[in-house]
Amino acid sequence: MAQMPNGGSITGFLFQDFSFVNDNGQLNPGQNGPFSLPGNAQATLANGATTIDINVTDDDDEFDDGFQDDPNGTPLNQILRDGIDTTDAAGNAVQIGAGAVLEVEFTLTATPVGGGAPIDLLFVAAGPGENQGDLTLVVSTAPLVPGTTYNISFKNDGGGTPYGEIVCFTRGTLIRTPAGDVPVETLAVGDRILTLDEGAQRITWAAQRMILFPQGDDLPVWVAPHTFGKDQPYASTGLSPRHCLLRRDPAFQIMFDMPEVLVAARDCVDGDTITQELEGKAIEYFHLMVDGHALIWANGMLAETFYPGPVARQSLDPMAHARLVALHPSLSDTQAPAPFPRARPRVRGYELRAAAPVRGETTLTAL
């Protein structure tokens, strides 16, 4: 059998923990896409529904409906690595055996009734082979709340969610504001956050993304408490690998003509207090941007706000990208540069390593 190099663990809910109204009977266990839904269709996640871990191996880098064959004709795609033995919200036993084929049959867009950000719902069939299973699991691109009702619409047939994205802060990171440190997930456009250079600034754009199966260079980087000094940061802090931290060293004045530079989190990994790993979970990230590139406090450690360069923009979902282009129309060109300069020069990993002999034993610190 061909190699299955990808995969990991995501979380989801059982299909039977959802109830549907005004769906014309479309959302049943045997449903495949494409189809249409009435404008008043809704889905409710049952009170008492609990998330389940879905451990998967895969032959490509997307969680999708693309079924492939290896040269010997052995069917491959998302394979359930570990069996699922759980109960639904009503207390009924549910078992899915290891080795089941998982296929994303279709994707819906769900918006909480009363307002909130749209969420993609990936409806997943489990069975012994291609097109041989019923809808069993629902995976989302943002957390779902049991007891909540969502307005739903058809998005696409199948659907592919990349296993790794370029992103920003993780859920639970506390961002400094004039009113104190608050969780990043509670901030919205118009809220004020404190910046190092310009004081309080209003958030002009924000986005979030749950990443399924981050792998390799896309795994989050974790900075342990007090890595850069007392309370810097004051709690374990997760960042995307390309998210830059502010670093200070007197030797940088010689090497880079200024003592403060930005360094990507992945280039700070030392295997001790700064590591890159994922403990069997999907991970949720949050972008924040103000009017310009800024340095803000995340769990007491200085890090950058979102910098909308060409590479970073490629990671955004279509709605987040559209909101960014509405704010900065020049970014409709995929190769356009960011509309403002960086708050500090960015130093690449190889440049940082080249500076090591000049720094000698000087310790890198964050401000």
mmCIF file of N, CA, C and O in Angstrom, residues 205 213 305 357:
data_model
loop_
_atom_site.group_PDB
_atom_site.id
_atom_site.type_symbol
_atom_site.label_atom_id
_atom_site.label_comp_id
_atom_site.label_asym_id
_atom_site.label_seq_id
_atom_site.Cartn_x
_atom_site.Cartn_y
_atom_site.Cartn_z
ATOM 1 N N TRP A 205 -8.939 45.430 11.217
ATOM 2 C CA TRP A 205 -9.245 44.176 10.520
ATOM 3 C C TRP A 205 -8.889 43.029 11.455
ATOM 4 O O TRP A 205 -7.901 43.092 12.197
ATOM 5 N N PHE A 213 -4.939 19.540 11.103
ATOM 6 C CA PHE A 213 -3.705 18.812 10.833
ATOM 7 C C PHE A 213 -2.506 19.697 10.514
ATOM 8 O O PHE A 213 -1.831 19.491 9.520
ATOM 9 N N THR A 305 1.699 42.686 14.897
ATOM 10 C CA THR A 305 0.351 42.509 14.379
ATOM 11 C C THR A 305 0.465 41.907 12.985
ATOM 12 O O THR A 305 1.557 41.755 12.427
ATOM 13 N N PRO A 357 28.434 34.938 15.729
ATOM 14 C CA PRO A 357 29.817 35.210 16.156
ATOM 15 C C PRO A 357 30.000 36.633 16.674
ATOM 16 O O PRO A 357 30.810 36.879 17.564
#
